């Protein structure tokens, strides 16, 4: 593999809102530079997971090295990183940007600037990136490139006068994007003679090679057989293999400054290779590590339980394997009286939760129940200590609690004007307070402070339905605020069902409780005895419904005659029902849990 001078290397990421055409543009760039033969090309070549292809989203950031002969006759090496657009995977975007010097900002010429366009481009600017605006889908009849250029200038403050106008689908003007990368993005800086200093961008587990580490060399060079040290864990390894992705794995003899590639070194655990760590030479280490990037902090927690208790060990192994490739997913064991053994898991958001659950069910053939999602609450106790709880079941006794703090977020919502009223009402209903409202062309941009526990429930679905799918939404956690929260328990036949207990705001507890018991009444099948379903705060019942008993007609065999005979039979039945209720076990079907947790108030 030929080494190229550092001034002819370009490292860049593609950032955009969901569905604006990042992965399609990456396909075209790979095709034009001949990264793959025509017969090897598939749609969204960098989205390797089935779930990414089906949903049309990117979950894992992917990298590819391309050779490009520019129009001026020079040879360039382009390292491209395709990043996710969804808010839950902002952490993937953040670490990809740290490995690059420039970004292509892809904006849909018919949709314009969206909430995540803003979030991702601000991250790029924070990383001191040179940003080249690219307007995609200009071949669509609804495209308004001039209007969108103006939007980019007004909202983001980027000069969009020389934005590249393309259609990634048809390949129109994609060659101009390559020229813009070469001439408008800066080359990396680095000293080949300095001690090795490389940034660990990502790591994943391969059944044949062990842990594969994706890295960006900053200074020095990396060769096979070299002994390296990971500065974060202070572990040293001998490099077995180094190479690059073109997008297929290709071996290399050396990686120099500014290059992005991979290494394997018989590392057994992905946990040993912390993303954001600095890799250096074992014998001649670099003086100071690179500044790491923000670690992923789970914000949403929920319990995952196997429907069949016998699958528990399979679930444990499956989670261990997923954790190998997704450092942002955390889990610990927990037990529930209603659901048996399972795990309390932490996620970056609701989409992340959904993706992990789907991957567990698909890739490991498991059938799972997820409990109500909750967030991290900070509780100040009367003895002045502070604890964090992820699970409403762990809530301490009310008399020991002085104050409960919950996380708040700042949400940015972009919406066409006609849906603004419905969206403002939705935010008000969720205890939100408006921070800002201004217009971006014909669209309104609203900023709201909202409690995160109101958002994780079903806010995103409600937002999509009130705006007919046109609103886009982005958020970040800002602070913890004291709040009047209470623990609401659901009792079925007098027994608390821990999987359905939740922390809610006192003003909304009654509505949420009533909706929950009404839903459960429809979902729990009738038994031979009456089943009361109650929502309670402490010892106070706030809502109740009753599932009617199935009754056998015990008086069918009495033909006329004395009424006391019938009464005696009915009394006997009543006694039996009472005894049954005392010892009877109420079976709550799995669907009931899933549906009850989707209840919308």
XYZ file of C-alpha atoms in Angstrom:
601
model
C 0.000 0.000 0.000
C 1.495 3.331 -1.021
C 2.147 5.996 1.578
C 0.783 9.409 0.675
C 2.183 12.717 1.989
C 0.136 14.078 4.895
C -0.942 17.176 2.908
C -2.780 14.866 0.474
C -4.913 13.210 3.189
C -8.421 14.459 4.022
C -10.395 13.160 7.018
C -14.055 14.143 6.948
C -17.428 13.159 8.420
C -20.870 13.446 6.858
C -23.364 15.038 9.253
C -27.073 15.584 8.670
C -30.575 15.103 10.026
C -32.159 11.631 9.694
C -33.096 10.775 6.121
C -31.341 13.668 4.384
C -29.177 11.280 2.349
C -25.863 10.774 4.237
C -25.562 7.047 3.533
C -26.634 7.449 -0.118
C -23.985 10.136 -0.625
C -21.403 7.808 0.978
C -22.472 5.101 -1.535
C -21.890 7.456 -4.475
C -18.469 8.569 -3.205
C -17.386 4.917 -2.817
C -18.686 4.173 -6.308
C -16.974 7.117 -8.034
C -13.598 6.486 -6.367
C -13.815 2.755 -7.173
C -13.809 1.602 -3.516
C -15.959 -1.373 -4.534
C -16.535 -3.069 -7.868
C -19.938 -2.392 -9.470
C -21.192 -5.905 -8.651
C -20.282 -5.463 -4.937
C -22.247 -2.252 -4.564
C -25.460 -2.461 -2.570
C -27.712 0.343 -1.328
C -26.380 1.899 1.905
C -23.179 -0.123 1.716
C -21.951 1.198 5.087
C -25.127 0.227 6.968
C -24.081 -3.334 7.717
C -26.749 -4.300 10.272
C -30.072 -5.677 8.978
C -31.904 -3.394 11.366
C -30.126 -0.328 9.863
C -31.210 -1.303 6.358
C -34.815 -2.029 7.339
C -35.347 1.173 9.282
C -33.253 3.233 6.858
C -31.175 4.681 9.705
C -27.491 4.589 10.602
C -26.782 3.362 14.131
C -23.038 2.719 14.153
C -20.642 5.231 12.613
C -18.743 3.519 9.776
C -15.468 4.452 8.152
C -13.996 3.931 4.673
C -10.724 4.932 2.953
C -11.009 6.125 -0.642
C -8.348 6.884 -3.292
C -9.179 9.889 -5.414
C -7.322 11.356 -8.381
C -8.325 15.026 -8.409
C -8.923 17.119 -11.521
C -5.510 18.738 -10.948
C -3.900 15.289 -11.378
C -2.833 14.831 -7.717
C -3.583 11.622 -5.764
C -5.491 12.018 -2.523
C -6.550 9.679 0.266
C -10.004 10.463 1.673
C -11.067 8.954 4.987
C -14.845 9.189 5.221
C -16.909 8.557 8.366
C -20.666 8.166 7.890
C -22.411 9.196 11.129
C -25.905 8.555 12.562
C -28.456 11.383 12.416
C -30.701 10.368 15.320
C -30.482 12.220 18.647
C -29.971 8.951 20.601
C -26.712 8.299 18.771
C -25.216 11.778 19.197
C -22.423 10.045 21.126
C -21.389 8.137 17.976
C -21.350 11.426 16.063
C -19.251 13.115 18.737
C -16.469 10.531 18.638
C -16.437 10.374 14.832
C -15.987 14.139 14.612
C -13.008 13.999 16.978
C -11.140 11.919 14.379
C -11.685 14.402 11.497
C -10.719 17.926 10.449
C -13.752 18.715 8.313
C -17.410 17.870 7.749
C -19.872 17.756 4.890
C -23.156 19.191 6.114
C -25.853 17.485 4.052
C -29.212 19.310 3.945
C -32.288 18.122 2.060
C -33.098 20.852 -0.496
C -36.838 20.231 -0.109
C -36.993 19.878 3.722
C -34.452 22.496 4.767
C -32.677 22.751 8.125
C -34.027 20.344 10.786
C -33.457 19.997 14.545
C -30.704 17.398 14.286
C -29.025 19.282 11.444
C -28.448 22.019 14.024
C -27.338 19.664 16.807
C -24.840 17.834 14.597
C -23.398 20.902 12.890
C -22.845 22.600 16.259
C -20.910 19.526 17.378
C -18.766 19.807 14.233
C -18.127 23.508 14.889
C -17.207 22.708 18.539
C -14.577 20.309 17.147
C -13.131 23.214 15.053
C -14.223 21.637 11.777
C -14.213 23.293 8.407
C -17.816 22.721 7.205
C -18.829 22.404 3.534
C -22.620 22.708 3.002
C -24.046 20.195 0.500
C -27.661 20.510 -0.689
C -29.003 17.074 -1.587
C -32.136 16.018 -3.520
C -32.039 19.068 -5.847
C -33.661 16.907 -8.547
C -36.946 16.756 -6.592
C -39.778 18.999 -7.831
C -40.187 20.387 -4.290
C -36.517 21.402 -3.990
C -35.878 25.067 -3.142
C -32.077 25.393 -3.029
C -31.970 29.205 -2.788
C -34.400 29.256 0.116
C -32.472 26.505 1.931
C -29.129 28.305 1.374
C -30.680 31.365 3.038
C -31.914 29.156 5.908
C -28.413 27.734 6.480
C -27.046 31.282 6.684
C -29.842 32.567 8.976
C -30.084 29.617 11.363
C -26.551 28.187 11.504
C -24.595 31.254 10.446
C -22.583 29.373 7.787
C -21.806 30.960 4.437
C -23.775 28.804 1.978
C -23.191 30.849 -1.183
C -20.862 28.184 -2.604
C -22.812 25.158 -1.296
C -22.553 22.138 -3.602
C -25.919 21.248 -5.203
C -26.228 17.479 -5.756
C -28.538 14.522 -6.055
C -26.884 11.593 -4.249
C -29.478 9.205 -5.655
C -28.836 9.966 -9.337
C -25.157 10.902 -8.861
C -25.684 14.476 -10.160
C -22.655 16.721 -9.321
C -21.210 14.230 -6.795
C -17.796 14.762 -8.441
C -17.983 18.400 -7.274
C -18.309 17.161 -3.685
C -14.988 15.292 -4.035
C -13.334 18.428 -5.409
C -14.769 20.490 -2.527
C -13.374 17.948 -0.015
C -9.920 18.137 -1.584
C -9.743 21.928 -1.979
C -11.880 23.281 0.869
C -11.140 20.929 3.776
C -7.784 21.198 5.592
C -5.224 18.355 5.659
C -4.411 16.760 9.047
C -1.385 17.921 11.056
C 1.067 15.514 12.655
C 4.733 14.715 13.234
C 5.971 11.361 11.891
C 9.127 11.481 14.069
C 7.323 12.090 17.373
C 6.345 9.163 19.677
C 3.181 7.329 18.596
C -0.034 9.066 19.664
C -3.335 7.709 18.298
C -6.988 8.248 19.222
C -9.147 5.161 19.813
C -12.310 5.996 17.841
C -14.280 2.741 18.143
C -13.875 -0.928 18.957
C -15.937 -4.036 18.313
C -15.634 -7.759 18.709
C -14.897 -10.088 15.825
C -15.263 -13.837 16.366
C -12.047 -14.559 14.407
C -9.788 -11.614 15.191
C -10.795 -10.735 18.767
C -11.219 -7.029 19.435
C -10.811 -4.791 16.365
C -9.794 -1.229 17.235
C -10.565 1.689 14.904
C -8.032 4.457 15.437
C -6.806 7.778 14.095
C -3.029 8.291 14.178
C -2.128 11.827 15.306
C 1.669 11.646 15.673
C 4.279 8.978 14.987
C 3.563 5.783 13.083
C 2.121 2.352 13.806
C 3.616 -0.916 12.460
C 2.921 -4.604 12.813
C 4.753 -6.279 15.696
C 5.019 -2.952 17.582
C 4.265 -3.050 21.328
C 1.564 -0.510 22.195
C 0.127 0.789 25.447
C -3.450 1.996 26.076
C -3.007 4.988 28.380
C -6.472 4.785 29.979
C -6.261 1.156 31.146
C -2.421 1.031 31.211
C -2.442 -2.319 29.404
C 0.146 -3.208 26.748
C -0.288 -5.449 23.694
C 1.649 -6.527 20.643
C 0.057 -5.497 17.329
C -0.854 -8.563 15.224
C -2.384 -6.843 12.249
C -3.018 -3.316 10.971
C -4.986 -2.147 7.975
C -7.662 0.100 6.504
C -11.265 -0.258 5.345
C -11.854 0.282 1.644
C -14.746 -0.576 2.798
C -13.410 -4.174 2.896
C -10.612 -4.883 5.388
C -7.208 -4.475 3.713
C -3.916 -5.149 5.464
C -1.248 -2.464 5.618
C 2.369 -2.462 6.805
C 2.273 0.978 8.422
C -0.168 3.751 9.400
C 1.302 7.264 9.510
C 0.098 10.570 11.003
C -3.346 11.696 9.828
C -4.383 8.179 8.741
C -7.445 6.298 9.971
C -7.230 2.499 10.151
C -7.636 -0.498 12.412
C -5.456 -2.783 14.505
C -5.875 -6.149 16.223
C -3.639 -7.208 19.097
C -5.177 -10.338 20.681
C -7.296 -8.158 22.987
C -9.981 -10.337 24.595
C -12.482 -7.804 25.969
C -13.943 -4.728 24.291
C -14.221 -3.242 27.799
C -10.378 -3.019 27.801
C -10.458 -0.673 24.800
C -12.179 2.450 26.034
C -13.443 4.701 23.279
C -11.583 8.039 23.427
C -8.445 6.473 24.933
C -4.925 7.309 23.668
C -2.746 4.587 22.124
C 1.030 5.080 22.391
C 4.293 3.178 22.034
C 5.068 1.000 25.050
C 8.834 1.742 25.108
C 8.712 5.393 24.013
C 5.344 6.735 25.239
C 3.972 10.164 24.399
C 4.086 12.740 27.192
C 0.366 13.567 27.512
C -2.768 11.715 26.377
C -5.171 13.246 23.853
C -8.226 14.985 25.262
C -10.877 12.236 25.255
C -14.424 13.016 24.249
C -17.580 13.035 26.354
C -18.406 9.499 27.510
C -21.887 8.164 26.808
C -24.122 8.588 29.836
C -27.319 6.503 29.888
C -30.407 8.658 30.459
C -33.244 6.126 30.156
C -33.528 2.943 32.214
C -35.878 0.004 31.945
C -36.050 -3.627 33.003
C -35.766 -6.393 30.393
C -37.129 -9.794 31.400
C -37.384 -13.044 29.438
C -40.976 -14.249 28.935
C -39.763 -17.794 29.546
C -37.716 -17.935 32.774
C -35.577 -20.702 31.251
C -34.146 -18.128 28.782
C -32.456 -16.097 31.548
C -28.947 -17.487 30.934
C -29.335 -16.965 27.168
C -30.330 -13.353 27.866
C -27.289 -12.845 30.128
C -24.951 -14.170 27.395
C -26.719 -12.102 24.695
C -26.356 -8.894 26.716
C -22.673 -9.626 27.282
C -22.186 -9.961 23.508
C -24.104 -6.755 22.710
C -22.160 -4.872 25.378
C -18.976 -5.911 23.520
C -20.005 -3.797 20.549
C -21.958 -1.046 22.266
C -20.128 0.605 25.138
C -23.028 3.017 25.740
C -25.386 0.226 26.837
C -25.212 -0.766 30.540
C -26.992 -3.506 32.476
C -27.169 -5.123 35.912
C -29.216 -8.005 37.254
C -32.545 -7.431 39.011
C -35.486 -9.521 40.184
C -39.174 -8.723 40.059
C -41.997 -10.463 41.906
C -44.178 -10.275 38.789
C -41.607 -11.039 36.105
C -38.893 -13.122 37.777
C -35.201 -12.642 36.969
C -34.068 -10.053 34.454
C -31.802 -7.035 33.958
C -32.018 -3.321 34.618
C -30.601 -1.687 31.498
C -29.427 1.850 30.728
C -29.859 3.446 27.290
C -29.098 6.740 25.560
C -32.760 7.244 24.630
C -35.946 5.486 23.563
C -34.780 4.617 20.044
C -31.615 3.080 21.538
C -33.840 1.030 23.893
C -35.993 -0.125 20.983
C -32.957 -1.046 18.848
C -31.277 -3.040 21.654
C -34.522 -4.873 22.444
C -35.041 -5.674 18.760
C -31.450 -6.877 18.356
C -31.754 -9.152 21.410
C -34.991 -10.643 20.089
C -33.666 -11.056 16.544
C -30.065 -12.025 16.874
C -30.511 -14.265 19.925
C -34.052 -15.496 19.372
C -35.365 -14.210 22.703
C -38.859 -13.184 23.725
C -38.680 -10.206 26.096
C -40.871 -7.942 28.238
C -39.667 -4.370 28.853
C -40.914 -2.481 31.926
C -41.885 1.213 31.919
C -38.900 3.396 30.985
C -37.666 5.651 33.782
C -34.882 8.197 34.230
C -32.298 8.804 36.991
C -33.770 10.631 39.973
C -31.621 12.198 42.686
C -33.161 11.900 46.141
C -32.041 13.999 49.100
C -32.748 12.121 52.328
C -33.564 13.650 55.714
C -30.114 12.573 57.005
C -28.592 14.903 54.337
C -27.220 12.100 52.126
C -28.068 11.955 48.419
C -28.879 8.803 46.464
C -29.650 8.082 42.806
C -32.434 5.716 41.779
C -33.111 4.231 38.349
C -36.000 2.039 39.385
C -39.201 3.269 41.110
C -39.220 0.016 43.143
C -36.049 1.172 44.988
C -37.745 4.354 46.212
C -37.046 4.821 49.971
C -39.815 5.350 52.509
C -41.583 8.728 52.090
C -40.738 9.843 55.650
C -36.997 9.541 54.856
C -37.212 11.747 51.765
C -36.543 15.458 51.991
C -36.526 16.320 48.270
C -36.650 14.564 44.904
C -34.764 16.049 41.925
C -35.527 15.052 38.347
C -33.572 15.708 35.129
C -34.760 18.492 32.798
C -33.914 18.887 29.138
C -33.825 21.702 26.631
C -35.751 20.572 23.559
C -35.515 22.218 20.136
C -38.521 21.551 17.891
C -38.784 22.692 14.267
C -42.279 22.542 12.805
C -44.394 23.950 9.958
C -46.515 26.837 11.228
C -49.898 25.062 11.071
C -48.912 22.494 13.741
C -47.427 25.015 16.165
C -50.549 25.331 18.358
C -50.878 21.572 18.870
C -47.153 21.250 19.681
C -47.234 24.101 22.216
C -50.233 22.464 23.887
C -48.410 19.108 23.987
C -45.360 20.734 25.639
C -47.569 22.609 28.154
C -49.371 19.371 29.037
C -45.988 17.777 29.740
C -45.142 20.470 32.337
C -42.928 22.342 29.868
C -41.885 25.991 29.994
C -41.216 27.900 26.787
C -37.758 29.422 26.394
C -37.808 30.791 22.867
C -39.915 30.906 19.707
C -38.747 32.296 16.374
C -39.212 31.648 12.682
C -36.833 30.035 10.198
C -38.432 30.913 6.877
C -41.957 29.456 7.023
C -41.140 27.150 9.919
C -41.277 27.798 13.623
C -38.361 26.917 15.907
C -39.475 26.402 19.504
C -37.196 25.883 22.488
C -38.764 24.324 25.562
C -37.569 23.210 28.967
C -39.223 19.864 29.752
C -38.859 17.192 32.440
C -37.141 14.163 30.886
C -39.530 11.660 32.493
C -42.415 13.207 30.517
C -40.415 12.850 27.299
C -39.233 9.241 27.621
C -42.754 7.923 27.928
C -44.281 8.574 24.513
C -43.552 12.231 23.749
C -41.847 11.474 20.439
C -44.813 9.439 19.139
C -47.291 12.132 20.216
C -45.163 14.845 18.580
C -45.100 12.911 15.310
C -48.869 12.373 15.363
C -49.849 15.995 16.174
C -47.497 17.292 13.449
C -48.319 14.541 10.893
C -44.613 13.612 10.965
C -43.346 17.058 9.905
C -41.859 18.201 13.227
C -38.263 17.382 14.084
C -36.976 17.168 17.623
C -33.606 17.285 19.377
C -32.748 17.567 23.060
C -29.966 17.593 25.628
C -30.118 17.204 29.413
C -29.449 20.532 31.144
C -29.966 20.220 34.916
C -31.719 18.557 37.859
C -34.600 20.409 39.512
C -36.561 19.647 42.705
C -40.032 18.342 41.904
C -43.177 17.088 43.627
C -42.968 13.458 42.503
C -44.808 10.495 43.996
C -44.488 6.763 43.502
C -47.625 5.289 41.975
C -48.135 1.553 42.498
C -50.557 -0.676 40.625
C -52.245 -3.368 42.729
C -53.894 -6.370 41.097
C -56.025 -8.403 43.496
C -54.385 -6.545 46.388
C -50.827 -7.444 45.268
C -48.469 -4.711 43.978
C -47.166 -5.365 40.454
C -43.647 -3.927 40.654
C -43.146 -3.922 36.872
C -45.921 -1.310 36.526
C -44.940 1.055 39.363
C -43.681 4.470 38.276
C -42.723 7.911 39.557
C -45.161 10.580 38.406
C -45.797 14.223 39.189
C -48.436 14.608 41.891
C -50.701 16.710 39.649
C -50.737 14.002 36.964
C -50.870 10.942 39.187
C -54.656 10.612 39.200
C -55.026 10.854 35.419
C -52.132 8.470 34.796
C -53.473 6.038 37.423
C -57.011 6.099 36.049
C -55.824 5.533 32.479
C -53.605 2.668 33.644
C -56.313 0.766 35.552
C -58.862 1.252 32.754
C -56.395 -0.158 30.267
C -55.566 -3.116 32.527
C -59.261 -3.858 32.993
C -59.536 -4.449 29.241
C -56.327 -6.468 29.117
C -56.607 -8.838 32.089
C -58.852 -11.796 31.177
C -61.773 -12.619 33.538
C -61.011 -15.183 36.251
C -63.414 -17.321 38.299
C -63.430 -14.547 40.915
C -63.614 -10.739 40.883
C -60.229 -9.054 40.313
C -59.888 -5.513 41.660
C -57.257 -3.342 39.914
C -56.147 -0.298 41.893
C -53.713 2.579 41.476
C -52.294 3.754 44.791
C -49.959 6.395 46.186
C -48.742 4.946 49.479
C -51.869 3.712 51.277
C -54.208 6.022 49.342
C -56.132 4.448 46.449
C -56.531 6.993 43.632
C -58.295 4.853 40.992
C -60.016 1.477 40.831
C -61.573 -0.844 38.275
C -62.900 -4.386 38.692
C -62.639 -7.295 36.290
C -65.976 -9.124 36.576
C -65.896 -12.782 37.557
C -66.813 -15.614 35.239
C -69.916 -17.246 36.739
C -71.378 -20.644 36.353
C -75.163 -20.785 36.564
C -75.451 -22.988 39.695
C -79.242 -22.613 39.842
C -79.776 -24.187 36.402
C -80.800 -27.523 37.898
C -83.541 -26.026 40.124
C -86.897 -26.266 38.414
C -89.207 -23.907 40.286
C -89.753 -24.906 43.932
C -88.639 -23.053 47.024
C -86.532 -19.846 46.621
C -84.395 -20.809 49.656
C -82.913 -23.693 47.634
C -81.616 -21.234 44.982
C -80.382 -18.821 47.621
C -78.474 -21.580 49.386
C -76.701 -22.541 46.120
C -75.830 -18.898 45.366
C -74.476 -18.357 48.917
C -72.348 -21.488 48.577
C -70.973 -20.173 45.257
C -70.204 -16.803 46.872
C -68.218 -18.483 49.665
C -66.259 -20.486 47.114
C -65.468 -17.309 45.129
C -64.258 -15.573 48.297
C -61.921 -18.465 49.102
C -60.722 -18.596 45.496
C -59.914 -14.921 45.570
C -57.868 -15.397 48.713
C -55.744 -18.172 47.252
C -56.263 -17.623 43.523
C -53.377 -16.338 41.417
C -54.165 -13.682 38.820
C -52.464 -14.416 35.522
C -51.466 -11.188 33.759
C -50.680 -11.926 30.098
C -47.484 -10.519 28.595
C -49.440 -8.354 26.105
C -51.132 -6.662 29.074
C -47.755 -5.417 30.355
C -46.674 -4.162 26.964
C -50.001 -2.426 26.224
C -50.334 -0.974 29.730
C -46.896 0.593 29.434
C -47.946 2.315 26.211
C -50.879 4.046 27.910
C -51.128 7.656 26.805
C -52.196 10.420 29.163
